[in-house]
Short mmCIF file of C-alpha atoms in Angstrom, two decimals:
data_model
loop_
_atom_site.label_atom_id
_atom_site.label_comp_id
_atom_site.label_asym_id
_atom_site.label_seq_id
_atom_site.Cartn_x
_atom_site.Cartn_y
_atom_site.Cartn_z
CA ASP O 1 114.13 -93.13 160.69
CA ASN O 2 112.69 -93.50 157.22
CA PRO O 3 114.99 -95.60 155.00
CA PRO O 4 116.29 -93.98 151.82
CA ALA O 5 114.00 -94.21 148.82
CA MET O 6 114.75 -97.13 146.50
CA MET O 7 116.68 -96.22 143.39
CA GLY O 8 115.67 -97.41 139.95
CA PRO O 9 117.62 -100.26 138.32
CA ALA O 10 120.81 -99.33 136.49
CA ARG O 11 120.00 -95.63 136.24
CA VAL O 12 122.32 -92.70 136.80
CA VAL O 13 120.35 -89.85 138.34
CA ALA O 14 121.80 -86.38 137.84
CA SER O 15 122.54 -84.54 141.03
CA PRO O 16 120.36 -81.44 141.58
CA SER O 17 123.52 -79.49 142.31
CA LEU O 18 125.18 -80.15 138.93
CA PRO O 19 123.56 -77.16 137.13
CA LEU O 20 125.36 -74.89 139.60
CA LEU O 21 128.58 -75.65 137.74
CA ARG O 22 127.41 -73.08 135.19
CA SER O 23 128.10 -70.41 137.76
CA ARG O 24 131.19 -68.34 136.95
CA ARG O 25 132.24 -68.51 140.59
CA LEU O 26 132.37 -72.32 140.47
CA ALA O 27 134.34 -72.47 137.24
CA SER O 28 137.69 -72.11 139.02
CA PRO O 29 140.38 -74.80 138.42
CA GLY O 30 139.91 -76.17 141.93
CA PHE O 31 136.19 -76.67 141.50
CA LEU O 32 136.65 -78.09 138.02
CA LEU O 33 139.19 -80.61 139.33
CA ALA O 34 136.84 -81.54 142.16
CA GLY O 35 134.00 -81.92 139.67
CA ALA O 36 136.16 -84.12 137.45
CA ALA O 37 137.03 -86.30 140.43
CA ILE O 38 133.37 -86.67 141.37
CA LEU O 39 132.40 -87.56 137.79
CA SER O 40 135.28 -90.06 137.57
CA ALA O 41 134.25 -91.69 140.85
CA THR O 42 130.64 -91.81 139.66
CA ALA O 43 131.66 -93.42 136.38
CA LEU O 44 133.77 -95.99 138.26
CA SER O 45 130.88 -96.77 140.60
CA VAL O 46 128.46 -97.19 137.68
CA PHE O 47 130.94 -99.43 135.86
CA SER O 48 131.39 -101.55 138.99
CA PHE O 49 127.65 -101.64 139.51
CA LEU O 50 126.95 -102.83 135.96
CA SER O 51 129.83 -105.30 135.75
CA ASN O 52 128.99 -107.00 139.03
CA GLY O 53 125.29 -107.35 138.45
CA HIS O 54 124.32 -105.39 141.56
CA ALA O 55 121.32 -103.93 139.75
CA GLN O 56 119.59 -107.28 139.94
CA ASN O 57 117.12 -108.12 142.67
CA VAL O 58 118.43 -110.92 144.85
CA GLY O 59 116.30 -113.92 144.02
CA ALA O 60 116.67 -113.46 140.25
CA PRO O 61 119.60 -115.05 138.37
CA ALA O 62 122.67 -112.93 139.15
CA ALA O 63 124.92 -111.53 136.44
CA ALA O 64 128.64 -111.65 135.73
CA GLY O 65 129.50 -114.74 137.74
CA LEU O 66 127.45 -113.82 140.80
CA GLN O 67 124.86 -116.15 142.18
CA ALA O 68 121.95 -115.73 144.54
CA ARG O 69 120.47 -118.70 146.29
CA THR O 70 118.82 -119.84 149.46
CA ILE O 71 120.78 -122.19 151.66
CA GLY O 72 119.80 -123.96 154.84
CA GLY O 73 116.68 -125.63 153.53
CA VAL O 74 114.20 -123.44 155.40
CA PRO O 75 111.70 -121.84 152.99
CA GLY O 76 110.92 -118.17 153.28
CA VAL O 77 110.93 -114.83 151.54
CA GLY O 78 114.11 -112.78 151.91
CA MET O 79 114.12 -109.14 152.95
CA ARG O 80 115.26 -108.01 149.52
CA GLN O 81 112.55 -109.91 147.62
CA TYR O 82 109.93 -108.57 150.01
CA LEU O 83 111.15 -105.00 149.69
CA SER O 84 111.29 -105.16 145.90
CA GLY O 85 107.50 -105.35 145.94
CA LEU O 86 107.25 -102.29 148.14
CA LYS O 87 109.04 -99.90 145.80
CA GLY O 88 107.45 -96.48 145.87
CA LYS O 89 105.11 -97.26 148.77
CA GLY O 90 107.26 -95.48 151.34
CA MET O 91 107.12 -96.11 155.07
CA ALA O 92 103.36 -96.63 154.89
CA ALA O 93 104.15 -100.15 153.74
CA PHE O 94 105.85 -100.76 157.08
CA GLY O 95 103.23 -99.14 159.25
CA GLY O 96 105.47 -96.09 159.64
CA GLU O 97 107.36 -97.74 162.52
CA ARG O 98 110.96 -98.50 163.33
CA GLY O 99 112.34 -102.00 163.64
CA ILE O 100 110.83 -102.94 160.32
CA ARG O 101 112.64 -106.26 160.08
CA ALA O 102 110.18 -107.62 162.58
CA LYS O 103 107.56 -107.48 159.84
CA ILE O 104 109.69 -109.13 157.17
CA PRO O 105 109.81 -112.93 156.86
CA SER O 106 113.36 -114.23 156.45
CA PRO O 107 114.86 -117.41 155.04
CA SER O 108 117.45 -119.39 156.95
CA ALA O 109 120.17 -117.78 154.86
CA VAL O 110 120.68 -116.07 151.54
CA GLU O 111 124.12 -116.08 149.94
CA ILE O 112 125.66 -114.10 147.13
CA GLY O 113 129.22 -114.42 145.99
CA VAL O 114 131.70 -115.33 143.32
CA GLU O 115 130.72 -118.68 141.92
CA ASP O 116 133.23 -121.41 142.71
CA THR O 117 132.58 -124.73 141.01
CA THR O 118 135.61 -126.32 142.71
CA SER O 119 134.29 -125.81 146.23
CA THR O 120 135.06 -128.65 148.62
CA GLN O 121 132.76 -127.47 151.40
CA THR O 122 130.41 -130.08 152.73
CA SER O 123 127.02 -129.84 154.37
CA VAL O 124 126.84 -129.29 158.10
CA SER O 125 126.39 -132.36 160.26
CA PRO O 126 122.75 -133.13 161.13
CA LEU O 127 121.32 -131.70 164.31
CA ASP O 128 120.91 -134.68 166.63
CA SER O 129 119.56 -134.73 170.18
CA GLU O 130 122.97 -134.44 171.82
CA THR O 131 123.98 -131.46 169.71
CA ALA O 132 120.61 -129.81 170.23
CA GLY O 133 120.95 -130.25 173.98
CA ALA O 134 124.42 -128.71 174.01
CA LEU O 135 123.19 -125.73 171.99
CA TYR O 136 120.17 -125.21 174.22
CA GLU O 137 122.22 -125.40 177.40
CA ASP O 138 124.80 -122.96 176.02
CA MET O 139 122.12 -120.44 175.00
CA HIS O 140 120.34 -120.74 178.34
CA LEU O 141 123.67 -120.42 180.18
CA GLY O 142 124.46 -117.22 178.29
CA ARG O 143 121.08 -115.67 179.08
CA LYS O 144 121.04 -116.57 182.78
CA PHE O 145 124.70 -115.66 183.20
CA GLU O 146 124.08 -112.16 181.91
CA ASP O 147 120.85 -111.78 183.87
CA ALA O 148 122.89 -112.51 186.98
CA THR O 149 125.54 -110.05 185.81
CA ALA O 150 122.89 -107.32 185.60
CA GLN O 151 121.65 -108.13 189.11
CA TRP O 152 125.11 -107.99 190.66
CA TYR O 153 125.94 -104.83 188.74
CA GLN O 154 122.97 -103.16 190.42
CA ARG O 155 124.26 -104.41 193.78
CA GLY O 156 127.65 -102.80 193.21
CA LYS O 157 129.62 -106.01 192.76
CA VAL O 158 130.31 -105.63 189.03
CA PHE O 159 132.19 -102.53 187.94
CA GLY O 160 132.72 -100.39 184.88
CA PHE O 161 130.77 -100.43 181.64
CA VAL O 162 128.95 -103.71 181.12
CA HIS O 163 127.41 -104.61 177.75
CA LEU O 164 125.03 -107.56 177.65
CA ALA O 165 124.02 -109.67 174.67
CA ASN O 166 120.53 -110.75 175.77
CA GLY O 167 118.75 -111.72 172.55
CA GLN O 168 121.91 -112.48 170.58
CA GLU O 169 122.61 -115.93 172.05
CA ALA O 170 121.76 -117.82 168.84
CA ILE O 171 124.73 -116.23 167.07
CA SER O 172 127.24 -117.03 169.81
CA SER O 173 126.09 -120.62 170.31
CA GLY O 174 125.31 -121.39 166.68
CA ALA O 175 128.63 -120.00 165.43
CA ILE O 176 131.20 -120.90 168.06
CA LYS O 177 129.90 -124.42 168.62
CA GLN O 178 130.79 -125.10 164.95
CA LEU O 179 134.47 -124.58 165.77
CA ARG O 180 137.16 -126.91 167.02
CA PRO O 181 138.84 -126.14 170.36
CA ASP O 182 142.00 -124.96 168.54
CA ASP O 183 140.12 -122.48 166.33
CA TYR O 184 140.26 -118.78 167.21
CA ILE O 185 137.68 -116.11 167.96
CA CYS O 186 137.89 -112.35 168.43
CA SER O 187 135.03 -110.64 170.20
CA THR O 188 133.78 -107.15 171.03
CA TYR O 189 132.89 -105.41 174.30
CA ARG O 190 129.81 -107.70 174.29
CA ASP O 191 132.06 -110.68 174.93
CA HIS O 192 130.77 -112.65 177.93
CA ILE O 193 128.66 -115.18 176.04
CA HIS O 194 131.36 -115.58 173.37
CA ALA O 195 133.79 -116.62 176.11
CA LEU O 196 131.25 -119.07 177.54
CA SER O 197 130.48 -120.59 174.15
CA LYS O 198 134.23 -121.01 173.51
CA GLY O 199 134.50 -123.13 176.64
CA CYS O 200 135.84 -120.66 179.19
CA ASP O 201 134.94 -121.50 182.79
CA PRO O 202 131.84 -119.53 183.90
CA LYS O 203 133.41 -119.13 187.36
CA GLU O 204 136.47 -117.40 185.93
CA VAL O 205 134.39 -115.19 183.63
CA MET O 206 132.15 -114.10 186.52
CA ALA O 207 135.19 -113.53 188.76
CA GLU O 208 136.60 -111.26 186.08
CA LEU O 209 133.37 -109.26 186.11
CA PHE O 210 133.72 -109.01 189.91
CA ALA O 211 137.34 -107.77 189.41
CA LYS O 212 138.71 -110.68 191.43
CA LYS O 213 142.15 -112.30 191.34
CA THR O 214 140.65 -115.61 190.21
CA GLY O 215 139.18 -114.00 187.09
CA ILE O 216 140.05 -115.13 183.60
CA CYS O 217 142.44 -112.15 183.37
CA ASN O 218 143.24 -112.06 187.10
CA GLY O 219 140.74 -109.26 187.59
CA GLN O 220 142.68 -106.85 185.38
CA GLY O 221 140.57 -107.04 182.23
CA GLY O 222 137.00 -106.59 183.35
CA SER O 223 133.83 -106.93 181.34
CA MET O 224 135.16 -105.80 177.96
CA HIS O 225 138.45 -107.70 177.89
CA MET O 226 137.84 -111.43 178.31
CA PHE O 227 140.91 -113.29 177.07
CA SER O 228 141.99 -116.92 177.27
CA LYS O 229 145.10 -118.29 175.62
CA LYS O 230 144.00 -121.80 176.59
CA HIS O 231 140.77 -121.49 174.59
CA ASN O 232 142.16 -119.33 171.75
CA MET O 233 139.78 -116.58 172.85
CA LEU O 234 141.75 -113.60 171.58
CA GLY O 235 139.91 -111.07 173.65
CA GLY O 236 137.07 -108.64 173.82
CA PHE O 237 137.82 -105.12 172.61
CA ALA O 238 136.47 -101.86 173.98
CA PHE O 239 136.72 -99.90 170.74
CA ILE O 240 134.78 -100.94 167.67
CA GLY O 241 136.87 -102.48 164.92
CA GLU O 242 139.85 -103.19 167.18
CA GLY O 243 139.39 -106.94 167.14
CA ILE O 244 139.10 -107.41 163.37
CA PRO O 245 142.83 -106.81 162.62
CA VAL O 246 143.74 -109.12 165.52
CA ALA O 247 141.50 -111.83 164.07
CA LEU O 248 143.07 -111.21 160.68
CA GLY O 249 146.51 -111.71 162.21
CA ALA O 250 145.43 -115.03 163.70
CA ALA O 251 144.17 -116.17 160.30
CA PHE O 252 147.36 -114.95 158.62
CA GLN O 253 149.62 -116.89 160.97
CA THR O 254 147.59 -120.04 160.31
CA ARG O 255 148.14 -119.74 156.58
CA TYR O 256 151.79 -118.76 157.04
CA ARG O 257 152.43 -121.84 159.17
CA ARG O 258 150.70 -124.03 156.61
CA ASP O 259 152.25 -122.62 153.43
CA ALA O 260 155.64 -121.24 154.51
CA LEU O 261 156.49 -123.52 157.42
CA LYS O 262 154.75 -126.58 155.95
CA ASP O 263 152.95 -127.31 159.22
CA PRO O 264 150.38 -130.04 158.43
CA ASN O 265 148.36 -129.15 161.53
CA ALA O 266 147.84 -125.51 160.53
CA ASP O 267 144.21 -125.54 159.43
CA GLN O 268 142.61 -123.46 162.18
CA VAL O 269 139.79 -121.06 161.33
CA THR O 270 139.18 -117.67 162.96
CA LEU O 271 135.83 -116.04 163.64
CA ALA O 272 135.77 -112.24 163.92
CA PHE O 273 132.65 -110.88 165.65
CA PHE O 274 131.59 -107.24 165.38
CA GLY O 275 128.47 -105.11 165.13
CA ASP O 276 126.66 -103.26 162.37
CA GLY O 277 128.26 -99.93 163.30
CA THR O 278 131.74 -101.40 162.83
CA SER O 279 131.02 -102.14 159.17
CA ASN O 280 131.38 -98.40 158.53
CA VAL O 281 134.90 -98.03 159.94
CA GLY O 282 138.19 -98.35 158.10
CA GLN O 283 139.47 -101.56 159.68
CA PHE O 284 136.47 -103.44 158.31
CA ALA O 285 137.25 -102.68 154.66
CA GLU O 286 141.02 -103.00 155.10
CA CYS O 287 140.73 -106.43 156.68
CA LEU O 288 138.22 -107.74 154.14
CA ASN O 289 140.62 -106.66 151.42
CA MET O 290 143.64 -108.40 152.94
CA ALA O 291 141.67 -111.53 153.87
CA SER O 292 140.51 -111.90 150.29
CA LEU O 293 143.92 -111.04 148.83
CA TYR O 294 145.61 -113.86 150.76
CA LYS O 295 142.58 -116.20 150.93
CA LEU O 296 142.85 -116.28 154.71
CA PRO O 297 140.85 -118.82 156.78
CA ILE O 298 138.58 -116.30 158.49
CA VAL O 299 134.83 -115.75 158.80
CA PHE O 300 133.64 -112.19 159.46
CA VAL O 301 130.44 -112.29 161.54
CA VAL O 302 128.38 -109.09 161.71
CA GLU O 303 125.93 -109.17 164.62
CA ASN O 304 123.50 -106.62 163.21
CA ASN O 305 121.21 -105.69 166.11
CA LEU O 306 120.03 -102.53 164.32
CA TRP O 307 121.58 -100.11 166.84
CA ALA O 308 125.18 -98.87 167.03
CA ILE O 309 124.95 -97.58 170.60
CA GLY O 310 122.17 -95.04 169.95
CA MET O 311 122.51 -94.77 166.17
CA TYR O 312 119.81 -96.51 164.16
CA HIS O 313 121.33 -98.74 161.47
CA TYR O 314 119.23 -97.32 158.63
CA ARG O 315 120.35 -93.79 159.44
CA ALA O 316 124.05 -94.64 159.48
CA THR O 317 124.64 -97.12 156.64
CA ALA O 318 124.01 -96.35 152.99
CA PRO O 319 122.31 -98.99 150.82
CA HIS O 320 123.86 -100.50 147.72
CA LEU O 321 122.80 -98.97 144.44
CA GLY O 322 119.48 -100.51 143.54
CA ASP O 323 118.49 -101.33 147.14
CA GLN O 324 116.15 -99.50 149.46
CA LEU O 325 117.79 -100.64 152.69
CA PRO O 326 121.44 -101.31 153.55
CA HIS O 327 122.69 -104.90 153.52
CA ILE O 328 126.13 -105.37 155.04
CA TYR O 329 126.59 -108.87 153.66
CA LYS O 330 126.57 -107.44 150.13
CA LYS O 331 129.94 -105.85 150.85
CA GLY O 332 131.48 -109.34 150.68
CA PRO O 333 131.42 -109.83 146.90
CA ALA O 334 132.97 -106.37 146.45
CA PHE O 335 136.07 -107.87 148.09
CA GLY O 336 135.87 -111.20 146.26
CA MET O 337 134.25 -113.25 149.01
CA PRO O 338 130.74 -114.66 149.50
CA GLY O 339 128.28 -112.61 151.50
CA VAL O 340 125.65 -114.42 153.56
CA ASN O 341 122.53 -113.00 155.19
CA VAL O 342 121.15 -115.15 158.01
CA ASP O 343 118.42 -114.92 160.63
CA GLY O 344 120.46 -114.31 163.78
CA MET O 345 117.49 -115.20 165.99
CA ASP O 346 117.52 -118.78 164.65
CA VAL O 347 120.34 -120.91 166.03
CA VAL O 348 119.68 -123.65 163.47
CA ALA O 349 120.09 -121.20 160.59
CA VAL O 350 123.22 -119.64 162.14
CA ARG O 351 124.74 -123.09 162.68
CA GLU O 352 124.14 -124.00 159.05
CA ALA O 353 125.55 -120.78 157.61
CA ILE O 354 128.61 -120.66 159.88
CA GLY O 355 129.29 -124.35 159.42
CA LYS O 356 129.53 -123.98 155.65
CA ALA O 357 131.71 -120.87 155.93
CA VAL O 358 134.06 -122.60 158.38
CA ALA O 359 134.34 -125.66 156.12
CA ARG O 360 135.09 -123.39 153.19
CA ALA O 361 137.81 -121.54 155.13
CA ARG O 362 139.38 -124.74 156.46
CA ALA O 363 139.55 -126.14 152.93
CA GLY O 364 141.66 -123.16 151.85
CA GLU O 365 138.90 -121.43 149.88
CA GLY O 366 139.16 -118.13 151.72
CA PRO O 367 136.98 -115.83 153.84
CA THR O 368 133.23 -115.29 154.08
CA LEU O 369 131.23 -112.29 155.31
CA ILE O 370 128.11 -113.23 157.28
CA GLU O 371 125.49 -110.74 158.40
CA ALA O 372 123.38 -112.20 161.21
CA GLU O 373 120.30 -110.07 161.82
CA THR O 374 119.47 -109.97 165.50
CA TYR O 375 118.31 -107.71 168.33
CA ARG O 376 119.54 -106.97 171.83
CA TYR O 377 116.94 -106.96 174.59
CA ARG O 378 118.74 -104.48 176.83
CA GLY O 379 120.24 -101.04 176.33
CA HIS O 380 123.67 -100.54 174.85
CA SER O 381 125.15 -101.00 178.32
CA LEU O 382 123.73 -101.32 181.81
CA ALA O 383 124.24 -97.56 182.15
CA ASP O 384 121.96 -96.93 179.17
CA PRO O 385 118.32 -96.06 180.07
CA ASP O 386 117.33 -97.45 176.64
CA GLN O 387 114.90 -94.68 175.77
CA LEU O 388 115.80 -94.34 172.08
CA ARG O 389 114.05 -97.53 170.98
CA SER O 390 110.27 -97.56 170.94
CA PRO O 391 108.34 -99.93 173.24
CA GLU O 392 106.58 -101.30 170.16
CA GLU O 393 109.88 -102.19 168.51
CA LYS O 394 111.17 -103.95 171.61
CA GLU O 395 107.90 -105.82 172.07
CA ARG O 396 107.96 -107.12 168.49
CA PHE O 397 111.46 -108.49 168.80
CA ALA O 398 110.75 -109.95 172.24
CA LYS O 399 108.34 -112.30 170.48
CA MET O 400 111.27 -113.62 168.42
CA ASP O 401 113.29 -114.75 171.45
CA PRO O 402 115.92 -117.15 170.01
CA ILE O 403 115.88 -119.39 173.06
CA GLU O 404 112.12 -119.85 173.03
CA LYS O 405 112.24 -120.33 169.28
CA PHE O 406 114.81 -123.11 169.57
CA ARG O 407 112.96 -124.67 172.47
CA ALA O 408 109.84 -124.97 170.32
CA TYR O 409 111.93 -126.32 167.43
CA CYS O 410 113.40 -129.09 169.60
CA LEU O 411 109.95 -130.15 170.79
CA GLU O 412 108.33 -130.02 167.35
CA ASN O 413 111.13 -132.07 165.78
CA ASN O 414 111.32 -134.61 168.63
CA LEU O 415 114.92 -133.70 169.39
CA LEU O 416 114.32 -133.10 173.11
CA THR O 417 111.48 -133.64 175.55
CA GLU O 418 110.17 -131.14 178.09
CA GLU O 419 111.97 -133.08 180.82
CA GLN O 420 115.29 -132.96 178.94
CA LEU O 421 114.95 -129.26 178.22
CA LYS O 422 114.27 -128.59 181.89
CA GLU O 423 117.32 -130.63 182.82
CA TYR O 424 119.53 -128.51 180.56
CA GLU O 425 118.01 -125.36 182.04
CA ASN O 426 118.75 -126.57 185.56
CA LYS O 427 122.35 -127.42 184.65
CA ALA O 428 122.91 -123.96 183.19
CA GLU O 429 121.36 -122.19 186.16
CA ALA O 430 123.44 -124.27 188.59
CA LYS O 431 126.60 -123.19 186.76
CA VAL O 432 125.57 -119.56 187.08
CA GLN O 433 124.88 -119.89 190.80
CA GLU O 434 128.23 -121.61 191.31
CA ALA O 435 129.96 -118.88 189.31
CA VAL O 436 128.43 -116.10 191.41
CA GLU O 437 129.39 -117.75 194.69
CA PHE O 438 132.93 -118.39 193.44
CA ALA O 439 133.36 -114.80 192.29
CA ASP O 440 131.92 -113.28 195.45
CA ASN O 441 134.18 -115.35 197.69
CA SER O 442 137.36 -114.87 195.65
CA PRO O 443 140.14 -112.52 196.80
CA LYS O 444 140.74 -109.13 195.26
CA PRO O 445 143.92 -108.51 193.24
CA ASP O 446 146.85 -107.34 195.35
CA LYS O 447 149.20 -104.46 194.59
CA SER O 448 151.90 -106.80 193.30
CA GLN O 449 149.76 -107.33 190.19
CA LEU O 450 149.70 -103.66 189.30
CA LEU O 451 152.31 -103.83 186.54
CA ASN O 452 151.67 -107.43 185.45
CA ASN O 453 150.83 -107.85 181.78
CA VAL O 454 151.52 -104.18 181.10
CA PHE O 455 155.19 -104.10 180.05
CA ALA O 456 157.73 -106.88 179.63
CA ASP O 457 160.05 -104.74 181.77
CA PRO O 458 157.89 -102.51 184.00
CA LYS O 459 160.62 -99.96 184.87
CA GLY O 460 162.66 -100.12 181.69
CA PHE O 461 165.96 -101.06 183.38
CA GLY O 462 166.19 -104.61 182.05
CA VAL O 463 166.68 -108.04 183.64
CA ASP O 464 169.68 -108.84 185.84
CA GLU O 465 171.76 -112.03 185.73
CA ASN O 466 169.75 -113.55 188.55
CA GLY O 467 166.57 -113.34 186.48
CA LYS O 468 165.02 -110.50 188.47
CA TYR O 469 164.30 -107.05 187.17
CA ARG O 470 167.31 -104.83 187.92
CA TYR O 471 165.28 -102.38 190.00
CA GLN O 472 164.28 -105.25 192.34
CA ASN O 473 167.88 -105.91 193.43
CA PRO O 474 168.83 -104.33 196.79
CA ASP O 475 171.97 -102.62 195.44
CA PHE O 476 170.25 -101.27 192.30
CA MET O 477 170.26 -97.65 193.41
CA ALA O 478 173.90 -97.77 194.60
CA LYS O 479 175.10 -99.23 191.31
CA SER O 480 173.09 -96.70 189.35
CA ALA O 481 174.54 -93.80 191.36
CA ALA O 482 178.11 -95.11 190.89
CA ALA O 483 177.58 -95.54 187.17
CA GLY O 484 176.31 -91.99 186.98
CA LEU O 485 179.41 -90.58 188.76
CA GLN O 486 181.75 -92.49 186.45
CA GLN O 487 180.08 -90.93 183.40
#
């Protein structure tokens, strides 16, 4: 689990294997061409590295039009500044343990990106008592809703693979509550709390988990496929990376309606949620490229919880040249968009970072890549015994609980009293209890639903003049037989 050793600034280190090219066996045209390709790619990477100022430590003035700054107003030392002082000290500097981010103080957000002096983005609205209460209730609702989901899964009422987001509530609430009702979101298989934050009825979400007819998808979607046209919730997706192109399409149609169709109301913004593992698949890079090319109104939100199923983030993702650890948000400037690193366990910081990115997108200034560093408190799914993560790692992050953190923040800043916080907790828990009772008492889907929402024409024979599918008409078989004889 040791992270890669930090590279020196702006140095090209010769590969140990290069002297082998002297071998007569490796001097064939094929190997020479391969070697030329490798050297060309290396030269291109070095040129890109030097021209974009990536050799600089974040926190120092950035080169070639890049800027590095702290936003959000919360003082702190970023991960990169902290690690720059640990160069050469190895894992001893971290106590030789995994989950090292728990030992690293973080600012509210750090942003790098192409400098834009014409930006029209405005600061996020102040956090008043009403807004704080709505955020706290939404976070508490998400936690209690999924705790109940786990309980009913164990009782055999919830079926299939179920992935919970305990610990990641600050991202869902802080991000989605910055949207308008007509904005879009695309989720992952960890989609329950995203649906709740977007305004979907907890009763319908729970009924979907129970595979009931009253579910948000009539019991046909299940845990990983929450969808609501009414709330512009474009679905959860079972495979990683699936939702990013769908989110990109939503953003594209918004810009198309605005620019080509001259629709004055087309200013919706799309949020695309995905995990750290997804940042290594093809759809991620392809969609960042297209979003930047067309300046689409989309915000890419990476919920980096350190683990892609059972793969530790630092073993799967390579760092940028000059860094010791990988930083997904730094991939943003490579595609011409700002990259923002934010504490995903701090709903205030998430709200600030997302709010600015949404304002930027709505103003026509294009996409933003946000990496929200977080941690999930349960295994990958409820079928996961969660034995890959050390007890020490889990204990450290448990002390960073985003709900408890925000609770303390509200009290310290006189936003909410103990009595008000308890009232919001009670409201959330009442909604969960109501949702469970509704789901348990709802009817199961009947057989007539089997082909619904699968094909426009389930049998492929078309629609008759009376509006029914042809195969549903009583004389369908007789007509088909007669037509066959005539041929």
